[in-house]
Coordinates of C-alpha atoms in Angstrom, one line a residue:
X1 CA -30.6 -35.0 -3.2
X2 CA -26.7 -34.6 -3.1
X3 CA -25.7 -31.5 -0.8
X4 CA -22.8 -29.6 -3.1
X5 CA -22.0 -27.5 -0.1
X6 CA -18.8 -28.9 1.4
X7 CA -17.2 -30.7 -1.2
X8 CA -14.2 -29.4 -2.9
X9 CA -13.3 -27.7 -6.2
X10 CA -11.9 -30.5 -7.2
X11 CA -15.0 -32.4 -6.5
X12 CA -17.5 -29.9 -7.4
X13 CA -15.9 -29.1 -11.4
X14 CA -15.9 -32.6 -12.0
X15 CA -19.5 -33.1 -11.6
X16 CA -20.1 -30.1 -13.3
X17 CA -18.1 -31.2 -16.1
X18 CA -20.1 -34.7 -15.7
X19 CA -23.1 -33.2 -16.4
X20 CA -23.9 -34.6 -12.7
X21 CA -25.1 -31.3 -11.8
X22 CA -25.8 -27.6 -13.5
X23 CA -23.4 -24.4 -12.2
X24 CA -27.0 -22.9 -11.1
X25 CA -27.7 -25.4 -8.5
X26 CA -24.2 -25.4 -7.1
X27 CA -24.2 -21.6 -7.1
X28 CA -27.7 -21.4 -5.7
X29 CA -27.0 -23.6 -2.8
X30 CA -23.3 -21.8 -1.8
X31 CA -26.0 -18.7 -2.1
X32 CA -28.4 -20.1 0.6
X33 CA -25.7 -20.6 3.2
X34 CA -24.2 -17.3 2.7
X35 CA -27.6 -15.7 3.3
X36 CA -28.2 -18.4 6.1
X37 CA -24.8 -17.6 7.7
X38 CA -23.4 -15.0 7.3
X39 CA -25.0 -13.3 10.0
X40 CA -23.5 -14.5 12.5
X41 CA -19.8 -14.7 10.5
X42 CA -19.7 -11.1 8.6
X43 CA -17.6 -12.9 5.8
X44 CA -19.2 -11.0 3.3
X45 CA -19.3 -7.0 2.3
X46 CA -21.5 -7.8 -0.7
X47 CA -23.0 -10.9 -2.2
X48 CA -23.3 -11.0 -5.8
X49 CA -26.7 -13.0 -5.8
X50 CA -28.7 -12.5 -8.9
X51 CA -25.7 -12.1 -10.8
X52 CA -23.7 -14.9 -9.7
X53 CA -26.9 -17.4 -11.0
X54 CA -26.9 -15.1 -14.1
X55 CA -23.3 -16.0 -14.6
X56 CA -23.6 -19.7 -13.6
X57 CA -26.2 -19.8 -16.3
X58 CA -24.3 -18.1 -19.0
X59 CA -21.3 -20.9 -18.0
X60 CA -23.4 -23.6 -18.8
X61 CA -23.9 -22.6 -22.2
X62 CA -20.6 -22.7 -22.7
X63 CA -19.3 -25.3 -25.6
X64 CA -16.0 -25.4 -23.8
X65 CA -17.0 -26.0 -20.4
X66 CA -15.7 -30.1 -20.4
X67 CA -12.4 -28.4 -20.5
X68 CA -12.7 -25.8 -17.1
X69 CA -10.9 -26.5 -14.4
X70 CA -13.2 -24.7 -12.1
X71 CA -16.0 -25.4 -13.7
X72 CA -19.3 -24.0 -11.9
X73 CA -16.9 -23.7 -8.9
X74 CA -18.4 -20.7 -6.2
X75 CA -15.4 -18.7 -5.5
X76 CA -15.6 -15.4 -3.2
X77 CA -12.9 -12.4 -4.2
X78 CA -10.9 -10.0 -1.5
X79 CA -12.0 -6.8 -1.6
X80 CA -9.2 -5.1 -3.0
X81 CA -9.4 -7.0 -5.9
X82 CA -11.3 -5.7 -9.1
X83 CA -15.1 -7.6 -9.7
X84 CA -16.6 -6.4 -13.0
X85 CA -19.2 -4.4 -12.1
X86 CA -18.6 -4.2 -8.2
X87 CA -16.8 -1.0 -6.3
X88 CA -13.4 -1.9 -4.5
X89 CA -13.7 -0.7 -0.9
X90 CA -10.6 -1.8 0.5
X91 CA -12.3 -1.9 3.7
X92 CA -12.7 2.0 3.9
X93 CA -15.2 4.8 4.1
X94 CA -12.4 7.0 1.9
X95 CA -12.3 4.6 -1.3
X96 CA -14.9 5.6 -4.0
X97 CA -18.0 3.4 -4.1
X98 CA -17.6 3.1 -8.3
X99 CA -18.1 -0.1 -10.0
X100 CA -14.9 -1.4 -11.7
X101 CA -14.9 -1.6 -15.0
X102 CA -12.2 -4.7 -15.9
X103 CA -11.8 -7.6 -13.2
X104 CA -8.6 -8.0 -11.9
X105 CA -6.3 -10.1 -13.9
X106 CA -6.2 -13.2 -10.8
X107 CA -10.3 -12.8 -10.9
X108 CA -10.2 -12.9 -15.0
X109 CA -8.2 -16.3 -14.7
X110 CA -10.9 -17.8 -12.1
X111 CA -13.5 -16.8 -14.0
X112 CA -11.5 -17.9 -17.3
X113 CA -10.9 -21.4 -15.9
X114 CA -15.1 -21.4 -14.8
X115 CA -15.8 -20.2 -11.7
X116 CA -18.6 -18.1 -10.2
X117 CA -17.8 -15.0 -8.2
X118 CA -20.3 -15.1 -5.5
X119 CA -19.4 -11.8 -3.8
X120 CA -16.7 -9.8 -2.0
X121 CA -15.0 -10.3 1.4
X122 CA -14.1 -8.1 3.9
X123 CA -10.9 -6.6 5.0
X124 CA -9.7 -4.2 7.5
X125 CA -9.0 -0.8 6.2
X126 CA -6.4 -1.0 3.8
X127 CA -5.8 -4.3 4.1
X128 CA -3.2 -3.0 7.2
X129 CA -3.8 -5.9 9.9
X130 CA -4.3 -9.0 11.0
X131 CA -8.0 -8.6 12.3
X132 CA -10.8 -8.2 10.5
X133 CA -13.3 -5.2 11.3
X134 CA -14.4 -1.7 10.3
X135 CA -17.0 0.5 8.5
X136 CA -17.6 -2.3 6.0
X137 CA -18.5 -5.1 8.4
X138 CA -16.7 -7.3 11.1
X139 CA -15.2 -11.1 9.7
X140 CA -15.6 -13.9 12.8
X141 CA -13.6 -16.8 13.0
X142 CA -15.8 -20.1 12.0
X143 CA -14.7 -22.3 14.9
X144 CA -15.2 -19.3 17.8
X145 CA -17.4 -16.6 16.5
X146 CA -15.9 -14.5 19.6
X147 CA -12.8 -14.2 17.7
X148 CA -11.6 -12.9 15.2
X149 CA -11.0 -14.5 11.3
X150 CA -7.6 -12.6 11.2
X151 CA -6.6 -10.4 8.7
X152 CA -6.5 -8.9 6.0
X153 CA -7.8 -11.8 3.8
X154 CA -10.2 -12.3 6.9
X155 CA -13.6 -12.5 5.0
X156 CA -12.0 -14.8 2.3
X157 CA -10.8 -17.2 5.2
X158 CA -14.0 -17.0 6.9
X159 CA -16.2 -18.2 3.8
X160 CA -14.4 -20.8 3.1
X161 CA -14.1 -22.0 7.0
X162 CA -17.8 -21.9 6.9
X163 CA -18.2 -23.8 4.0
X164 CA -20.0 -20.7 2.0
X165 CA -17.5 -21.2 -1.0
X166 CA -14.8 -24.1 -1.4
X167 CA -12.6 -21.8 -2.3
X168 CA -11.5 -18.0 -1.9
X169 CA -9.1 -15.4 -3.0
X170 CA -6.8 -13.3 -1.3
X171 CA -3.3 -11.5 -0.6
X172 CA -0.6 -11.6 1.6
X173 CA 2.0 -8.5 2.3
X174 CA 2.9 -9.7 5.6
X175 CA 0.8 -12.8 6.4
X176 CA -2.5 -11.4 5.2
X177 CA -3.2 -15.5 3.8
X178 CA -1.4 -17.4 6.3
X179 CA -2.5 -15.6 9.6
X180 CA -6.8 -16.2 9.2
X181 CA -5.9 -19.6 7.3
X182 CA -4.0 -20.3 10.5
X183 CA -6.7 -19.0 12.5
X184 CA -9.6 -21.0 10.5
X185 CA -7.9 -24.3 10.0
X186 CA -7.3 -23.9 6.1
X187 CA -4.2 -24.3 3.6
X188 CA -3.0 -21.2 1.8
X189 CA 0.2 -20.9 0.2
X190 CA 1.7 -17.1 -0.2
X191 CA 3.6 -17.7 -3.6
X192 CA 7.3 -17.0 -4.1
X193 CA 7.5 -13.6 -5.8
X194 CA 6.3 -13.3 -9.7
X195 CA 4.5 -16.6 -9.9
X196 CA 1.2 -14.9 -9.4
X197 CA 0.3 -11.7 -11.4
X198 CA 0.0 -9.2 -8.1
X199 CA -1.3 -5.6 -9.1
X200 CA -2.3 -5.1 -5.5
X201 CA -2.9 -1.1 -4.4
X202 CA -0.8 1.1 -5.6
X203 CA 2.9 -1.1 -5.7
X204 CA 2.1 -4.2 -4.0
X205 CA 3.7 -3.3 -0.6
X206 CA 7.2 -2.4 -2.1
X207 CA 6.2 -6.3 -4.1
X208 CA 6.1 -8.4 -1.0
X209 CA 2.1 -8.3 -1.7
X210 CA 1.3 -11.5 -3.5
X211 CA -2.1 -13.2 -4.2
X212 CA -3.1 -16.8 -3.5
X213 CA -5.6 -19.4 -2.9
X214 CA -7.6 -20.1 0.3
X215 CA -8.9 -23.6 0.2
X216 CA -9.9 -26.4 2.7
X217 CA -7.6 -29.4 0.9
X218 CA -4.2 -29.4 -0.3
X219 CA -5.3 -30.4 -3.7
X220 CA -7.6 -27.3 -4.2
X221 CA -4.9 -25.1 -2.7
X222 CA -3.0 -26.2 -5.8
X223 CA -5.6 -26.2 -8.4
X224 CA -6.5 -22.7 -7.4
X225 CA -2.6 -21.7 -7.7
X226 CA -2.3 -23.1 -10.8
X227 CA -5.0 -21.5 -12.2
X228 CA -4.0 -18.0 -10.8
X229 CA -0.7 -18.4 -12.3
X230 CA -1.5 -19.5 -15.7
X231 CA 0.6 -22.7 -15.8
X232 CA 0.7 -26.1 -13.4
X233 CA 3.9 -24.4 -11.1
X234 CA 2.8 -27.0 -8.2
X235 CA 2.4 -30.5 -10.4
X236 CA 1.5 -33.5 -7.6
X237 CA 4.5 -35.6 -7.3
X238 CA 5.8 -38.1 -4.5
X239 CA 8.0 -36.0 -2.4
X240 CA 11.5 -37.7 -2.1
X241 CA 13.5 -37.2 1.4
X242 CA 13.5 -33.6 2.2
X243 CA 15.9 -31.6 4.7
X244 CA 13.6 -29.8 7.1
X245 CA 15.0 -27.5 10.0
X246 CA 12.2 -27.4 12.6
X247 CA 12.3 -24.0 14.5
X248 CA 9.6 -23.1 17.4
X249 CA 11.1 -19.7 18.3
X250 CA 9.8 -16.1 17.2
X251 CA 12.1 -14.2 14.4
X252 CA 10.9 -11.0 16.8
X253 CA 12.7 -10.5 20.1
X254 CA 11.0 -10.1 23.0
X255 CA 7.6 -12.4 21.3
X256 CA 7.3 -15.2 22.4
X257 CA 5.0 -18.7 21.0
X258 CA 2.5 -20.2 23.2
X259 CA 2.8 -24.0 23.7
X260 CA -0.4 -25.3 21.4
X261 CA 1.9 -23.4 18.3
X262 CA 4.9 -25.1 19.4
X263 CA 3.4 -28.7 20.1
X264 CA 1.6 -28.3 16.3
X265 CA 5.0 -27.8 14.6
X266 CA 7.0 -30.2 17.0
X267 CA 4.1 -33.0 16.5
X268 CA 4.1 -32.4 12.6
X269 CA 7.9 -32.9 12.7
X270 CA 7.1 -36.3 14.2
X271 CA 5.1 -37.0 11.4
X272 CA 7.7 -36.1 8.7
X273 CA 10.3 -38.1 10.3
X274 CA 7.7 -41.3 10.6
X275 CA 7.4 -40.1 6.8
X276 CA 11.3 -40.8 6.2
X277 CA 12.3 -37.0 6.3
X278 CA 15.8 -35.8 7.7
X279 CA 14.2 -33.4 10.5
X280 CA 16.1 -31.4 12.6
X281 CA 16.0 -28.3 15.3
X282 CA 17.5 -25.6 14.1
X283 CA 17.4 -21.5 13.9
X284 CA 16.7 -19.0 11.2
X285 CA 19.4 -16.5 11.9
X286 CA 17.1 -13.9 11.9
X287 CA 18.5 -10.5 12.7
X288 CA 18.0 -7.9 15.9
X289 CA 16.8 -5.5 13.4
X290 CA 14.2 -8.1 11.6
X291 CA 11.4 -6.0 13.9
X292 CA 12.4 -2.7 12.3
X293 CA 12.6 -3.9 8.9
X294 CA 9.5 -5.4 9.5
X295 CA 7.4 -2.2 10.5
X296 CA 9.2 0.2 8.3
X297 CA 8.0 -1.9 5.3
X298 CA 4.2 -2.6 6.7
X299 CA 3.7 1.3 7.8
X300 CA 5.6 2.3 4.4
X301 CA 3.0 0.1 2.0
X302 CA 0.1 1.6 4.1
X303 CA 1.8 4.9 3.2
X304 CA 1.6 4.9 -0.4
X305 CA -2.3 3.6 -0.5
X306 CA -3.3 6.3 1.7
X307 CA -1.7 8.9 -0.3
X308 CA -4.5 9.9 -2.6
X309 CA -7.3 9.0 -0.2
X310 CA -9.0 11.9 2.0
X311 CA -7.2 11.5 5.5
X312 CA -10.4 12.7 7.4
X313 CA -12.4 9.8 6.6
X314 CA -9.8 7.4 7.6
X315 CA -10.2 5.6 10.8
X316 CA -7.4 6.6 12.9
X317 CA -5.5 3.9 13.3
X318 CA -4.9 4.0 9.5
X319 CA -3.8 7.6 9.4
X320 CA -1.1 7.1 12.5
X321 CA 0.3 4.0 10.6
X322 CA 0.6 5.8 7.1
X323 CA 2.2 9.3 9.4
X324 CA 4.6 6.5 10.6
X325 CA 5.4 5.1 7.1
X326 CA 6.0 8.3 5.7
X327 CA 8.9 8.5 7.6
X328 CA 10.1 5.5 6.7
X329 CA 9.8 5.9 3.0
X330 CA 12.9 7.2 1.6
X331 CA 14.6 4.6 3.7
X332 CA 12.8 1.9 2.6
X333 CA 12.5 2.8 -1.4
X334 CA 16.1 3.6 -1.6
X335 CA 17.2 1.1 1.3
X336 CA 18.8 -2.8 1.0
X337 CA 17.3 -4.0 4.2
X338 CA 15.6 -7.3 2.0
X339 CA 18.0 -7.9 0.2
X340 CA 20.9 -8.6 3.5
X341 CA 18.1 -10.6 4.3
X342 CA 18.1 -12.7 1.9
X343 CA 21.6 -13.2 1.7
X344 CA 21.7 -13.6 5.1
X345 CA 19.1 -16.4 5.1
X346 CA 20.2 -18.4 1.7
X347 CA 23.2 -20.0 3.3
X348 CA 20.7 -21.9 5.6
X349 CA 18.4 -22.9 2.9
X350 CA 21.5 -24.4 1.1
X351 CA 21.5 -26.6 4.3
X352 CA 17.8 -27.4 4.6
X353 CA 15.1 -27.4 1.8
X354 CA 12.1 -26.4 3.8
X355 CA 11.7 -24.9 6.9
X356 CA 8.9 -25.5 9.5
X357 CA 7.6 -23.7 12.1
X358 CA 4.6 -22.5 13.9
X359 CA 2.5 -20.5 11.9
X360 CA 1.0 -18.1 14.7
X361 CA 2.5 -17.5 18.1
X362 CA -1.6 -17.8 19.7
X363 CA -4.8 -18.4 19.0
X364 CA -6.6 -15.0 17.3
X365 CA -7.6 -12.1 19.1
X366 CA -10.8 -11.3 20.7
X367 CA -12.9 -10.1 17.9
X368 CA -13.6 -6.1 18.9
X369 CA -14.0 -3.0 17.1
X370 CA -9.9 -3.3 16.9
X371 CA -10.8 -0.4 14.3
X372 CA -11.7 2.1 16.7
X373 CA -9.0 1.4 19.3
X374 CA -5.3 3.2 19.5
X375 CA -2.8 2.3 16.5
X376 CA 0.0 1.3 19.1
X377 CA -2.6 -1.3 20.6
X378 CA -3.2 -2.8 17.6
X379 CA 0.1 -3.0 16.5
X380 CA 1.2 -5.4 20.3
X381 CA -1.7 -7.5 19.7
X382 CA -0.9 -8.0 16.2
X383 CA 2.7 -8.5 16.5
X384 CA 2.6 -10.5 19.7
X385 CA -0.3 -13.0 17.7
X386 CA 2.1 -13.1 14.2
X387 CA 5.4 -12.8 14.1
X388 CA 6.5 -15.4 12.4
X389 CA 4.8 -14.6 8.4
X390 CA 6.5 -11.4 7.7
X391 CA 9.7 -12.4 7.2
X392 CA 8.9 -13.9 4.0
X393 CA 6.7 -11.5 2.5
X394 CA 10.3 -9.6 2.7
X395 CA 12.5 -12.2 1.1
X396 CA 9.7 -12.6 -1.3
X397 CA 10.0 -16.6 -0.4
X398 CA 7.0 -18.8 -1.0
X399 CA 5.1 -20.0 2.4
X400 CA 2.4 -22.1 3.3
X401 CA 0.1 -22.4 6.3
X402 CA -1.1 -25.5 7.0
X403 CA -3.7 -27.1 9.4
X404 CA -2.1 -29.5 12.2
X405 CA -3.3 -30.0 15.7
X406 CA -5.9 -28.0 17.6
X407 CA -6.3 -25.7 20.8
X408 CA -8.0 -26.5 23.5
X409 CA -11.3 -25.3 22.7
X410 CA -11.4 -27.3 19.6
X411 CA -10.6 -24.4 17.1
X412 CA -7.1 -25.5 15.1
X413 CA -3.7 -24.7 15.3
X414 CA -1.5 -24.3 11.9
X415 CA 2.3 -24.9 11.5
X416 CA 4.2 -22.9 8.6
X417 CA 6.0 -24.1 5.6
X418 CA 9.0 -22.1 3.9
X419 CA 11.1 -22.8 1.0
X420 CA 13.1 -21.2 -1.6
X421 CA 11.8 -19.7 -5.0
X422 CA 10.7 -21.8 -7.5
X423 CA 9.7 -24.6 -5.0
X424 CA 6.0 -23.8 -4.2
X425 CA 5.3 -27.6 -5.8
X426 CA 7.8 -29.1 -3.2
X427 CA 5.8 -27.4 -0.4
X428 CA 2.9 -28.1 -1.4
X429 CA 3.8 -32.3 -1.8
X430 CA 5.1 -31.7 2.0
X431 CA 1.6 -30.1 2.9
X432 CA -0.6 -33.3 1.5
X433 CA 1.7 -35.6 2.7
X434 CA 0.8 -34.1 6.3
X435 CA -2.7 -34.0 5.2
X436 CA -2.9 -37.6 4.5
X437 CA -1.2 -39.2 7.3
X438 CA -2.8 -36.5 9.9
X439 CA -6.4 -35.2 8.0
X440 CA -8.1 -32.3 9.4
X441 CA -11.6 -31.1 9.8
X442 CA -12.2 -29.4 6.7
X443 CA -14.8 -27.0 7.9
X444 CA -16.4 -25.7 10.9
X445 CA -18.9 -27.3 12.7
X446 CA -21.6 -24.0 12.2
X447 CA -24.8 -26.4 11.5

């Protein structure tokens, strides 16, 4: 009997649209593991079983279903994303537990193109940082189960890691894709801004909130995107010679990058250059006040979600970093902090066409109730684990995280792709082109 757990998208709507094999028994089997699993992983605040095989049922009957992309494809959904039928907990006690009555418009184009919606993920309150834990339930890292998946996209990146889905959903407002895809050894790409309907809380983080795919191969990662746009922005071509500036150091002062992070991006520069690319060292120039910008923006987003939610059933962390953020508010609605960023950054992408660099500065945090522990502590260990994704969640720049190298203990190490708008296609021909001449372990080794 073929096995349908771990194989790609790709792989798994073909045979689907082959007739090879019915979107019940794929579903069914990504079903199993999850209740087999997920235990030990906490991936998952709900799991949509009996309706999922209704749905996978209903697919088959469909008279189009030759033509579906993600046909009978198990996909699992962020939680702060609208399901049909399912509440939106955002990781909170203080969101209502009502069933939503319209799927969001990214989960209406999966579901469109023929996948299953097999449940939703967790995320830390609000979606606010980069671990994964809280009232809802607690998201483990795959490859070390005493760590944490990262955050926020946390449960997304841990079903996929475990092979409980082939692909997942999620968002990223200041590295909410690229930190647990770094952290679980899987390819995202964090879209440049308007290529992806967003619609995330209430103003998408100021719009440096954008959704994207979590995948275990390049070529899903851009199935997945192309679907969630509504058009083929990343069509597979040959890259030609690019310009890539390779740059190891931290855009925050005072953070610095531990040396598995800086061998991964240093070892896939190797590879580029074996691959005919110009490759060079050379530096962002970030700003001194990058840090500032940087929190004003993260505590003001948190600001605005909190606003209508009862205070008192927040966990405190939460309510200390929307009290910050309301202080930065006026400053950052009315202020022009991103765009002198950007200007200050384009004249160095005129030079190079895609930056590399590490895409964490250390392997994930310890995973601990992180939600009951003091807002300043959180914020060191986060800022001291990922510094390096928010700067392009503030340009609104497309970014990728990719899977290259390991740590010691076997668990991989990611480096981080960056380009201009418009070129999420040229990144994502970079990414496969280090995914065929340095392949990674697609999954975890959980069994």
């Amino acid at each position: 009997m073929t096995s349908w757990v771990g194989r790609t998208a790709v792989e798994i709507a073909a045979a689907v649209r082959a007739k090879e094999v019915t979107p019940r028994e794929v579903v069914a089997e990504h079903l199993a593991r999850i209740e087999r699993l997920d235990g030990r992983i906490g991936a998952f605040r709900t799991v949509r079983a009996r309706a999922a095989l209704a749905e996978a049922d209903a697919l088959a009957a469909r008279g189009d279903l030759d033509a579906l992309p993600l046909a009978g494809v198990p996909v699992a959904v962020k939680d702060n994303l609208g399901v049909r039928g399912e509440s939106t907990r955002v990781g909170s006690a203080a969101t209502p537990d009502t069933p939503a009555g319209a799927d969001h418009v990214t989960v209406a184009r999966l579901r469109a193109a023929g996948a299953v919606v097999v449940g939703l993920t967790n995320v830390p309150e609000l979606c606010v940082f980069g671990t994964t834990e809280g009232v809802h339930g607690t998201a483990r890292n795959p490859w070390d189960t005493s760590r944490t998946a990262g955050g926020s996209s946390g449960g997304s990146a841990a079903a996929v890691a475990a092979g409980m889905v082939p692909i997942a959903l999620g968002n990223d407002g200041m590295g909410s894709l690229r930190i647990p895809a770094a952290n679980c050894g899987l390819v995202t790409i964090k879209p440049g801004h308007g290529v992806v309907p967003a619609g995330i809380g209430d103003g998408d983080w100021f719009g440096m909130s954008e959704n994207g795919p979590l995948a275990t191969t390049v070529e899903d990662a851009r199935l997945m995107l192309s679907v969630l746009a509504g058009s083929d922005v990343a069509a597979a071509e040959e890259p030609g010679a690019l310009r890539i500036a390779v740059s190891v150091r931290s855009p925050l002062a005072g953070v610095t990058v531990s040396r598995p992070y800086t061998g991964a991006a240093r070892d896939a520069a190797g590879v580029l250059v074996r691959a005919g690319h110009h490759v060079e060292r050379a530096e962002p120039p970030y700003p001194v006040s990058l840090g500032v910008t940087s929190l004003a923006h993260w505590t003001a987003g948190t600001a605005v979600d909190a606003a209508s939610l009862d205070a008192r059933l927040l966990a405190r962390r939460t309510r200390v970093h929307a009290a910050v953020g309301r202080r930065f508010l006026p400053g950052v609605r009315g202020g022009s902090a991103r765009e002198v960023l950007r200007r200050r950054l384009e004249p160095f992408f005129a030079e190079y066409d895609v930056l590399l660099t590490p895409a964490l500065a250390r392997r994930s945090p310890k995973s601990v109730p992180w939600h009951e522990r003091g807002w300043l502590r959180n914020v060191l260990v986060n800022t001291n684990y990922s510094p390096l994704t928010p700067p392009w969640n503030l340009t609104g720049w497309p970014a990728m995280a990719v899977p290259f190298g390991a740590l010691p203990s076997g668990a991989p190490t990611s480096v981080q792709l960056v380009s201009l708008p418009g070129r999420e296609g040229e990144l994502l021909r970079l990414a496969e082109q280090l995914e065929q001449l340095r392949p990674w372990r697609r999954t975890a080794p959980l069994d």
